[in-house]
XYZ file of C-alpha atoms in Angstrom:
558
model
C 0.000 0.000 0.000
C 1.612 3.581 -0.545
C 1.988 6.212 1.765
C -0.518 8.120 0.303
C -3.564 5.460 0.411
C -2.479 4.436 3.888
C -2.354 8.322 5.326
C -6.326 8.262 3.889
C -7.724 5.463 6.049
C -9.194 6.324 8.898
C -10.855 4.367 11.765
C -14.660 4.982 12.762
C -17.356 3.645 14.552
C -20.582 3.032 13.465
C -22.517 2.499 17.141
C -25.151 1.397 17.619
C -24.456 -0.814 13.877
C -21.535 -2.760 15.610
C -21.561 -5.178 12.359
C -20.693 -2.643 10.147
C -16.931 -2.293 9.394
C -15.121 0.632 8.263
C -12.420 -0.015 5.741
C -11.769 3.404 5.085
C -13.163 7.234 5.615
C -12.377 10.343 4.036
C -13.173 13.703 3.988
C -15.934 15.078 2.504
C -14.553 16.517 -0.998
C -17.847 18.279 -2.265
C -16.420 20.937 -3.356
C -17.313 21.911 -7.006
C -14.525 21.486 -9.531
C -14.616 22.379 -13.249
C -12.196 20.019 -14.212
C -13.690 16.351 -15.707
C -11.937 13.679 -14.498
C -9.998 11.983 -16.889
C -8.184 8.258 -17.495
C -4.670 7.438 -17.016
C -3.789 4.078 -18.377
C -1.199 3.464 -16.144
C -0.869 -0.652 -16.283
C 3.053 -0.734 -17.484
C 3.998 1.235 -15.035
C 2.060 -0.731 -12.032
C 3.233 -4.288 -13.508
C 0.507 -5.248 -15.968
C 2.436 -5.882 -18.524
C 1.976 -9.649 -19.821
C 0.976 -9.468 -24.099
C -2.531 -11.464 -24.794
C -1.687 -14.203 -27.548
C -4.472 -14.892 -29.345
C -3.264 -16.607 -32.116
C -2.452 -14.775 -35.805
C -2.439 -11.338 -36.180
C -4.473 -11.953 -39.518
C -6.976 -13.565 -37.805
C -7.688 -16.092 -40.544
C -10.635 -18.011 -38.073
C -13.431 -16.853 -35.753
C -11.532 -17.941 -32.895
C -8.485 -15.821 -32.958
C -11.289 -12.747 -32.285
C -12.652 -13.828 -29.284
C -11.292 -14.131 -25.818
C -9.610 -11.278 -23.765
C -11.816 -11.607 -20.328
C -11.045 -10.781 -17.080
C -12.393 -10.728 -13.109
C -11.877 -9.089 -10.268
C -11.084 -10.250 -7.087
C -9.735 -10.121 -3.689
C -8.479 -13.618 -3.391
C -5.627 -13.119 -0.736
C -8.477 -10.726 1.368
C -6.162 -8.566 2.434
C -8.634 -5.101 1.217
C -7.000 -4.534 -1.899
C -8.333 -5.770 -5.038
C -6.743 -8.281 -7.588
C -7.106 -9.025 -11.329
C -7.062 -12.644 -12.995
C -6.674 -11.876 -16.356
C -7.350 -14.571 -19.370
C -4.776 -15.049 -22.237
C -5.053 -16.857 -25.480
C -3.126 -19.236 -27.463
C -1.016 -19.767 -30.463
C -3.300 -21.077 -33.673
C -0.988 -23.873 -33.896
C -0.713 -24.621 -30.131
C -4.220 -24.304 -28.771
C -4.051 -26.777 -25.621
C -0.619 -25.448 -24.886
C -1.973 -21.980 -23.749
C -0.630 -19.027 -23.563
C -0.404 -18.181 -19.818
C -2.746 -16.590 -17.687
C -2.227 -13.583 -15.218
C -3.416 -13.040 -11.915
C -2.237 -9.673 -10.525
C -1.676 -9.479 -6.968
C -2.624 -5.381 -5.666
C 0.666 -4.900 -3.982
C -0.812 -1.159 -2.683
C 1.778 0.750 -4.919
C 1.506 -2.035 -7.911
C 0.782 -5.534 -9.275
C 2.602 -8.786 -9.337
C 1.455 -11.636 -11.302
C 1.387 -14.993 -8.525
C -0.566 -16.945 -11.251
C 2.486 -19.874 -11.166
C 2.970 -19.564 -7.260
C -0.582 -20.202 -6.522
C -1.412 -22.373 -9.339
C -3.574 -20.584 -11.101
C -1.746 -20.142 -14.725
C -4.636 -21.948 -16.730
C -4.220 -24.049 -19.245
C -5.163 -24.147 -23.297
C -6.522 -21.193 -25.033
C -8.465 -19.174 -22.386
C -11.739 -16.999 -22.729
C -13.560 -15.274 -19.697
C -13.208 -15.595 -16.511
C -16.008 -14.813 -13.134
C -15.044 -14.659 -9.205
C -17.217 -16.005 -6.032
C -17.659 -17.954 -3.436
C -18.740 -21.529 -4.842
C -18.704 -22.940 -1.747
C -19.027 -20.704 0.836
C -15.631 -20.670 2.822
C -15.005 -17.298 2.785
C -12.234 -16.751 0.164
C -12.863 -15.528 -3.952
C -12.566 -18.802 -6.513
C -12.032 -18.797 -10.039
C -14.139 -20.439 -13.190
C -12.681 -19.834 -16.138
C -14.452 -20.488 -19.820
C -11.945 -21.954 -22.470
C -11.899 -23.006 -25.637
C -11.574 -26.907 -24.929
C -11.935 -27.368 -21.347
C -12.990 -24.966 -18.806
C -11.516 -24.673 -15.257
C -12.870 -24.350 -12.068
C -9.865 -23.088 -9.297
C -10.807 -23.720 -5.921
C -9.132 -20.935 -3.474
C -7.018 -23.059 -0.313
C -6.571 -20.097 1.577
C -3.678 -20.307 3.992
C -0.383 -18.794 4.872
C 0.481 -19.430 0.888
C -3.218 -19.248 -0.664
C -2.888 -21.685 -3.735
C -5.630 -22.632 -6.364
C -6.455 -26.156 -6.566
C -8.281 -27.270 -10.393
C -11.181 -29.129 -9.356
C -13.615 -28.831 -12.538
C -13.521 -32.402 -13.046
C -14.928 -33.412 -9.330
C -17.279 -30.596 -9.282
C -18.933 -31.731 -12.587
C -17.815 -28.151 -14.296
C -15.211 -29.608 -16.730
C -16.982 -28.679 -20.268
C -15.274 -29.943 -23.600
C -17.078 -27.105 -25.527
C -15.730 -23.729 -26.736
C -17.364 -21.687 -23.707
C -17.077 -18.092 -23.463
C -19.399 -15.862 -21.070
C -20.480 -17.344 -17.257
C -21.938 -16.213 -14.757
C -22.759 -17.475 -10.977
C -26.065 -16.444 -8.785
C -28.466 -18.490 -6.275
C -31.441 -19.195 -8.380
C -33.328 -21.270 -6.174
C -32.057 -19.489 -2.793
C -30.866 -22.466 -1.283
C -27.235 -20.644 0.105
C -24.946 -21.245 -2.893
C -24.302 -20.094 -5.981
C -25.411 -21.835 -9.285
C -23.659 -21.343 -12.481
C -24.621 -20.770 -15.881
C -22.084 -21.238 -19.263
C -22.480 -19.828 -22.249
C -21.590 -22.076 -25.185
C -20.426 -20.155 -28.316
C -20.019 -22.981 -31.393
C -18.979 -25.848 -32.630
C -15.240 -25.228 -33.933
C -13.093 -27.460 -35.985
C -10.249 -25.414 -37.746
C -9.965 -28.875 -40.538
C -13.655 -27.817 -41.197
C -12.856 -24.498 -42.680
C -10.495 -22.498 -44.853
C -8.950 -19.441 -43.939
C -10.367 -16.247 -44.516
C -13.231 -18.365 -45.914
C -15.888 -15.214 -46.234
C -16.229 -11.578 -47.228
C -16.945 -8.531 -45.421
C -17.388 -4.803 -46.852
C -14.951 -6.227 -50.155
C -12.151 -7.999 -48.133
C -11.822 -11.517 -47.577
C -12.453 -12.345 -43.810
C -12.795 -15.809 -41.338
C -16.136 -17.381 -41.344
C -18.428 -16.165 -39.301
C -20.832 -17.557 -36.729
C -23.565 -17.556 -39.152
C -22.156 -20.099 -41.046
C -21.419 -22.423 -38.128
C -23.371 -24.552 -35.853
C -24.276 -22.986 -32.413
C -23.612 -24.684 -29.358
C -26.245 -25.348 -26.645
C -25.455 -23.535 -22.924
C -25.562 -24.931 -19.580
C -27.171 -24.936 -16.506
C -25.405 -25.890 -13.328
C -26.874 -26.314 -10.361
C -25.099 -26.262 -6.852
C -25.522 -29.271 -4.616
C -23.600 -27.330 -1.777
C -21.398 -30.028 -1.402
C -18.592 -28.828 -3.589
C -19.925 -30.481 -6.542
C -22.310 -29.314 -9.690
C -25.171 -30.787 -11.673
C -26.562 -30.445 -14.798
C -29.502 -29.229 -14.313
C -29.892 -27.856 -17.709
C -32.573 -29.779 -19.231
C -34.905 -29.766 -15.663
C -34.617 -25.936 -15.238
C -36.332 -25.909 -18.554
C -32.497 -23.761 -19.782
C -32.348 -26.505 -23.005
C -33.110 -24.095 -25.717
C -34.602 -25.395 -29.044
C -32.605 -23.398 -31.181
C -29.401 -22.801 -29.314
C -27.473 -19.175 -29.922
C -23.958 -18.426 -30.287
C -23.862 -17.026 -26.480
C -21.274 -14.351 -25.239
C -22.557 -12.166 -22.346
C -23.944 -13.612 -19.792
C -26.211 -11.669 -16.659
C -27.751 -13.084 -13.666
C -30.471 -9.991 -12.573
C -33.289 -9.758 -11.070
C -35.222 -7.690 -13.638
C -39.030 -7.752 -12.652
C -37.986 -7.467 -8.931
C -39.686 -10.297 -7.356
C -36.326 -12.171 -5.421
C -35.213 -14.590 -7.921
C -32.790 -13.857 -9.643
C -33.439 -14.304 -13.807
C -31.379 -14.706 -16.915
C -30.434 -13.130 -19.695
C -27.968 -13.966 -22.677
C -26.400 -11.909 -25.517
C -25.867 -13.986 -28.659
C -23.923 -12.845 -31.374
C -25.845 -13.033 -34.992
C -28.994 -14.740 -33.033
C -31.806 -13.557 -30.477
C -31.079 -13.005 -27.195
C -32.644 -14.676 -24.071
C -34.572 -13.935 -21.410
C -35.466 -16.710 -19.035
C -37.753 -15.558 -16.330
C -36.968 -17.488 -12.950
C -40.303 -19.211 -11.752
C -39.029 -19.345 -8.385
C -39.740 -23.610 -8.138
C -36.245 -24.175 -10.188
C -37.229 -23.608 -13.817
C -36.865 -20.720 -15.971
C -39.374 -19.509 -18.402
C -38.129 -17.775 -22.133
C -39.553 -14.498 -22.288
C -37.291 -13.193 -24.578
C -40.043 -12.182 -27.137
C -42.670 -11.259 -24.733
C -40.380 -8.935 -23.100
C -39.024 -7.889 -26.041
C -35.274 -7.867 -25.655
C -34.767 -10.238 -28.835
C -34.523 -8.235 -31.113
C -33.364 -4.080 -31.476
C -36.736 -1.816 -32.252
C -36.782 -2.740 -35.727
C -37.369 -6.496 -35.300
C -33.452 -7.173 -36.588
C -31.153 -9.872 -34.791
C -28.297 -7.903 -33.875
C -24.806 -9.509 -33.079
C -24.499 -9.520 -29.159
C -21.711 -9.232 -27.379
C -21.287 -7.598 -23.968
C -24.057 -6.790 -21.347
C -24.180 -4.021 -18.863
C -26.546 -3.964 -16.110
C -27.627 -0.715 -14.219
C -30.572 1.723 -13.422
C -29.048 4.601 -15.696
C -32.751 6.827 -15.278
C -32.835 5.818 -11.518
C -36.990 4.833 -11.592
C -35.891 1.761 -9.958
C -36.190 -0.858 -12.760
C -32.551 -1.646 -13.729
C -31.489 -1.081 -17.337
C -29.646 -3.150 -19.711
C -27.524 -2.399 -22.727
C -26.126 -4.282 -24.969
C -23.033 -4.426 -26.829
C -22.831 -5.006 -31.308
C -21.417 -5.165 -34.530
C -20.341 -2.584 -36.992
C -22.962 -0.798 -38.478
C -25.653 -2.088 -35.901
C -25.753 0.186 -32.510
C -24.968 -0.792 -28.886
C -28.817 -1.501 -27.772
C -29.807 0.372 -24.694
C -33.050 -1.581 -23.184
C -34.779 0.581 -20.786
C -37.069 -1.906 -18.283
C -40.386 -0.831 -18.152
C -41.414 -2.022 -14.888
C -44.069 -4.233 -16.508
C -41.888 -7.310 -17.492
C -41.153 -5.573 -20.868
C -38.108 -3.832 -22.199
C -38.364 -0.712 -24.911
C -35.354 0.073 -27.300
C -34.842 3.459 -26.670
C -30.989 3.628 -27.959
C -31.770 6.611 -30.167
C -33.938 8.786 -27.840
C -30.730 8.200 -25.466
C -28.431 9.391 -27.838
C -26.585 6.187 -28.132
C -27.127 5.266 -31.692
C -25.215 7.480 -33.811
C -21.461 6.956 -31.834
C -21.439 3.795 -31.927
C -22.789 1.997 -35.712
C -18.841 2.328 -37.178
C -18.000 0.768 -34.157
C -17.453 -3.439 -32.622
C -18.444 -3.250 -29.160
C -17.621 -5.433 -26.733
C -17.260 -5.238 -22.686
C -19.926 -2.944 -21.523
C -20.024 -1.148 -17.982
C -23.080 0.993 -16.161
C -20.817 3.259 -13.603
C -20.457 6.705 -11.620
C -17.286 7.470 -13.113
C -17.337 11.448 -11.930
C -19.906 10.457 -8.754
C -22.863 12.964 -9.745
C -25.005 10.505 -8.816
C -26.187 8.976 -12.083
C -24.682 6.146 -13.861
C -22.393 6.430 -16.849
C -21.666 3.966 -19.597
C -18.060 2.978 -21.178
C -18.037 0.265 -24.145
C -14.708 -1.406 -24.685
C -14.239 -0.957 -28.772
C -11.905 -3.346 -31.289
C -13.101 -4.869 -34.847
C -12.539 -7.923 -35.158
C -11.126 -8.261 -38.752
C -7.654 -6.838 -39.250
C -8.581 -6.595 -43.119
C -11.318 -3.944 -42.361
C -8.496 -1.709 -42.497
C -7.765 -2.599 -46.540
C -11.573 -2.320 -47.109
C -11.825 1.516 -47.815
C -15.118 1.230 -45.884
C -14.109 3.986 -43.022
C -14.121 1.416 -40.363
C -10.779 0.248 -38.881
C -9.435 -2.539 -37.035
C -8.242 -0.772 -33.584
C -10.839 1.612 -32.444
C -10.897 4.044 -29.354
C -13.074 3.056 -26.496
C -15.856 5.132 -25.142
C -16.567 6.876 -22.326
C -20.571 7.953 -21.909
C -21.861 10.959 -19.561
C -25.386 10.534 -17.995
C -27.067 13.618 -18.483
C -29.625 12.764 -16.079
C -32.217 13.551 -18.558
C -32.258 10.018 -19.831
C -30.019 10.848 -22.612
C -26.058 10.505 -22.469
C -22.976 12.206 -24.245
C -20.172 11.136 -25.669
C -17.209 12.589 -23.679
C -14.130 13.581 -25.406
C -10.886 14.476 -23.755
C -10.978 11.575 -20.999
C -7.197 10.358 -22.639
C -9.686 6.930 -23.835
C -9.707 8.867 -26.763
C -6.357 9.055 -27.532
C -4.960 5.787 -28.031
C -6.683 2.666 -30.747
C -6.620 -0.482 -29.552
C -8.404 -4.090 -30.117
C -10.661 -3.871 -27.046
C -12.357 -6.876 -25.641
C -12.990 -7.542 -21.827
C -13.467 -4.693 -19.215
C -14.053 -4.627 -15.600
C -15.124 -1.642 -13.146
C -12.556 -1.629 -10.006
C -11.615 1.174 -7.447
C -8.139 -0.428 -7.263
C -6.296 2.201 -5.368
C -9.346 2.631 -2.710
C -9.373 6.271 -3.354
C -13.591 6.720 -3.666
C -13.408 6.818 -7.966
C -14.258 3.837 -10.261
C -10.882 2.745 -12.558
C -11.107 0.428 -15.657
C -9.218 -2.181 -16.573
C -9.706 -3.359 -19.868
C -8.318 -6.156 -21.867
C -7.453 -6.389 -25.634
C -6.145 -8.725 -28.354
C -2.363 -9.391 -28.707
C -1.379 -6.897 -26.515
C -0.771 -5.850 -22.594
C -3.789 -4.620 -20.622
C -4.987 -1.404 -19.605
C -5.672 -0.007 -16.324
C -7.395 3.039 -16.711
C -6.901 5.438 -13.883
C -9.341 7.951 -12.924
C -7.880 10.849 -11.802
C -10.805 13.344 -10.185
C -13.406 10.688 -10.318
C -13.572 11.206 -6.067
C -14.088 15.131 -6.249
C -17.864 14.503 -5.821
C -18.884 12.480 -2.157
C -19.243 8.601 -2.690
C -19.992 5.087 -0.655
C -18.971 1.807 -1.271
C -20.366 -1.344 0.351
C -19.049 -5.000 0.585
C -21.404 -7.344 1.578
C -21.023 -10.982 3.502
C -23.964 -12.857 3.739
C -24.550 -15.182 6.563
C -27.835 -17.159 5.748
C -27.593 -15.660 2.149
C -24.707 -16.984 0.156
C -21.619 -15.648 1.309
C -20.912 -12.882 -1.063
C -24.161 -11.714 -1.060
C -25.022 -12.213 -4.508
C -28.501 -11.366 -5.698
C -28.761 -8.491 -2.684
C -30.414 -5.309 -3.595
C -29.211 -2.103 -1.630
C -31.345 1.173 -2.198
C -29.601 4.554 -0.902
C -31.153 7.719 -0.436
C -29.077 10.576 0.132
C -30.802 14.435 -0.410
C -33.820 13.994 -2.773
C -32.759 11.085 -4.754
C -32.595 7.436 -4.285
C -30.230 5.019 -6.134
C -30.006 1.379 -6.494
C -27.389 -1.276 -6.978
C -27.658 -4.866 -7.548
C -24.796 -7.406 -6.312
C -24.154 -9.655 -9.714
C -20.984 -11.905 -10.665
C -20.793 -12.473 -14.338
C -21.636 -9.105 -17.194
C -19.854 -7.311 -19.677
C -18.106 -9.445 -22.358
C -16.423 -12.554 -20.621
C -15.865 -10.309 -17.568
C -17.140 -9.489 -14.359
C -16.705 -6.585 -11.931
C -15.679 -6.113 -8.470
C -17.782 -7.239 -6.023
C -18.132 -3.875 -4.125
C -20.752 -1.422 -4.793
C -20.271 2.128 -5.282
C -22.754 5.011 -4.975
C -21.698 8.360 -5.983
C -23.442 11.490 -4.012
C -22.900 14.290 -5.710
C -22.688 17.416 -2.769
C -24.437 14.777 -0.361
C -22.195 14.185 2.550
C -24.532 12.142 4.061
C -26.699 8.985 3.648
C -30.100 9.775 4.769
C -31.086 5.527 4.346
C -29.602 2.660 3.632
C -31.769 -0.532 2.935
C -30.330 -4.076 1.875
C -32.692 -6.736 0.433
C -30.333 -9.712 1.370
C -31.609 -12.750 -1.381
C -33.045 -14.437 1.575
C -36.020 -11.608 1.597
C -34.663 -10.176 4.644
C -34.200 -6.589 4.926
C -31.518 -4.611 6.732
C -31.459 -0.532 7.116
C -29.090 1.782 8.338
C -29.640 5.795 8.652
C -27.731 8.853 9.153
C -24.257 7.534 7.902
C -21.530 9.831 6.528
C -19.887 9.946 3.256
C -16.703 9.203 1.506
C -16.205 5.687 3.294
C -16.176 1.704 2.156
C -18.205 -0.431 4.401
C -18.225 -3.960 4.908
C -21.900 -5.038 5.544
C -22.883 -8.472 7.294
C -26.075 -9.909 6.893
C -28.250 -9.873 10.312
């Protein structure tokens, strides 16, 4: 930790709440600034520097465009947060792997302890999600792969090392798997898990650069090739996994080519439901029943398809209440000359496409969008949106079409109006890259949301945000008790001033990615939290008043 995170934490008590911990306080900075925050990628400097392989740079088949996930984690719980990072592998050499990363927060920078502690991976890697499987009290590890994905079990002790125990827990899939999340469906304690298949790939099958796209000749895409069906994995809280696929009524008829993957509770009635983004097919929405089957209302609730009826090629998923009315929001992520797809819920188990009254259609149709984050990146209060941008044909750039291969990543201001801006000058501007995975993490504990986003065949980035924590802010942790122990599928309401906000506790969004497990309000000039209400997934309710700003608490379930 440097000298200047550790001179910021303060001690305070929270009598009468004795189970409240304070992991840090600051002072109230409400003071009104006129300079935006910006980003500093500042990864080489703090040790992330380990290159993504990801086989040619031509990218002569599908599966040299995918991959570059990531989680975040505190898997050593000493406060500061970690990153496991998910590499490729060489076209040639796909079992072989090319190495992942996890990042160990040092306080002043990162070392990678993925060969100490076991956790390196193995074969050509794609996503990656964090929790508490089984409920011991330390962060494990399932990671989606290409041939066989891995499931790292976190032995916490004086060395914590990360024990591969897919095969015993049932979790081992042969499949090309990509997005994954965890929740408890059937609130039993534990978390469940559910996989996103993407395709069936054989490279024999296919020639390279078998297809055309805007003149140039391109890899086949997913059209052209059979999708694979997901799974459904249910947790028999005894370290082990079944396939409860089929019985949860998850077995679709016609399977899509799955990427992001979001456990939510959308219509607000405990269980957490489902949805999937699949690339060049609809997307799904299962609607948890609550008696441990799901029912498809992806056309009912009309989240298919965008507002013109058109399958659009899904990607990454975002989750957030962006017009705070209390109904949670998603958007999703697309292809060139389609438009990141912002779905605003309703309230009355519908969605409604309202991408271009939110400003959101224009910026993005010359763009690829991938990871996807809702987030209070200057903590006014409302939530902002950054896509993570990269084509995913290096010949686009021979094609004369406008479009190129390495694209800037954006970096959305809520208005608070229901529309959003495009925000220039944030430094995301500045630099192209092929952008795939990203992940929302306050690594340095100063109050402001960083990025850390991956991309193809190249080092990270770990986007600093400097001035993010002018504006007052909370962050919460939660442990659950009779809940599961991260507190997944908890709903926390705050109400500071005249507005109330809400934040959902998910694992599993974005494009093969998932975010830190705290959750962070921004406050605006509020220096105070007038009430703070948690909906633990057990139906329990906890609440807290008069609490002041500019502080991360660790909340345990009553």
């Amino acid at each position: 930790m440097n000298e200047t995170t550790k001179k910021k934490r303060l001690s305070a008590t929270l009598a009468p709440y004795s189970q409240w911990v304070s992991l840090l306080l600051l002072s109230s900075l409400a003071h009104a600034d006129p300079l935006p925050p910006r980003f500093v990628d500042i990864a080489a400097d703090l040790g992330l520097r380990k290159t993504h392989t990801g086989g040619d740079p031509q990218k002569q088949y599908i599966v040299e465009a995918k991959g570059g996930g990531a989680t975040v984690l505190d898997f050593d719980g000493d406060g500061d947060f970690d990153i496991y990072w998910v590499n490729g592998a060489a076209l040639d050499t796909p079992r072989q792997g090319g190495g992942n990363a996890l990042y160990r927060n040092d306080g002043s920078g990162f070392t990678d302890v993925a060969a100490p502690t076991g956790a390196e991976g193995r074969g050509w890697g794609m996503g990656a999600v964090s929790a508490d499987y089984d409920n011991d009290g330390d962060a494990d590890l399932y990671i989606t792969s290409l041939q066989e994905n891995i499931l790292y079990r976190n032995d916490t002790g004086a060395n914590p090392r990360f024990l591969d125990v897919a095969a015993q827990a049932g979790v081992a899939i042969p499949n090309w798997s990509t997005g994954a999340a965890l929740a408890d469906c059937d609130l039993d304690g534990d978390l469940d898990l559910y996989v996103a298949n993407y395709l069936d790939f054989d490279r024999e099958e296919h020639p390279p650069l078998g297809a055309h796209w805007q003149g140039v000749e391109v890899f086949v895409g997913p059209r052209s090739l059979t999708a694979a069906q997901d799974v459904f994995y249910r947790n028999e809280g005894d370290g082990t996994f079944s396939n409860a696929t089929f019985d949860a009524r998850l077995s679709h008829p016609s399977p899509g080519y799955g990427l992001g993957v979001l456990f939510a509770d959308y219509d607000l009635d405990g269980y957490p439901d489902l949805f999937v983004a699949n690339d060049s097919s609809p997307n799904f929405l299962y609607r948890n029943r609550g008696d441990g089957r799901f029912t498809d209302l992806s056309i009912p609730a009309n989240i298919a398809y965008s507002a013109a009826g058109k399958i659009q090629a899904g990607m990454g998923v975002a989750w957030g209440d962006y017009d705070s009315d209390g109904d949670p929001d998603i958007l999703v992520s697309h292809f060139e000359g389609e438009y990141n797809t912002l779905y605003r819920n309703d309230g009355n188990g519908r969605f409604a496409d309202i991408t271009a009254s939110a400003n959101l259609v224009e910026p993005s149709l010359p763009y690829v969008g991938f990871g996807a984050n809702f987030f209070d990146y200057d903590n006014d209060a409302d939530l902002d949106l950054f896509v993570a941008n990269g084509h995913v044909y290096p010949q686009i750039d021979q094609a004369g079409s406008g479009s190129s291969y390495a694209q800037v990543d954006h970096l959305f201001a809520n208005d608070n109006d229901g529309t959003f801006h495009l925000r220039p000058n944030t430094d995301l501007a500045d630099t192209a890259r092929v952008s795939r995975g990203s992940c929302t993490i306050d690594y340095d504990n100063d109050g402001d949301i960083d990025l850390f986003v991956a991309h193809l065949n190249r080092r990270p980035s770990l986007l600093r945000n400097d001035g993010g924590n002018r504006k007052n802010w909370l962050g919460i942790a939660l442990v659950g008790k009779t809940s599961n122990k991260d507190g997944i599928g908890a709903r926390v309401r705050l109400v500071a001033g005249e507005r109330a906000q809400f934040r959902d506790a998910i694992r599993g969004s974005s494009f093969l990615s998932s975010e830190a497990p705290r959750l962070h309000f921004g406050l605006g000039s509020n220096q105070h939290i007038d009430t703070l209400e948690i909906r633990w997934p057990t139906g329990s309710m906890q609440r807290l008043i008069n609490l002041p700003a500019n502080q991360y608490l660790l909340i345990e379930e009553e």
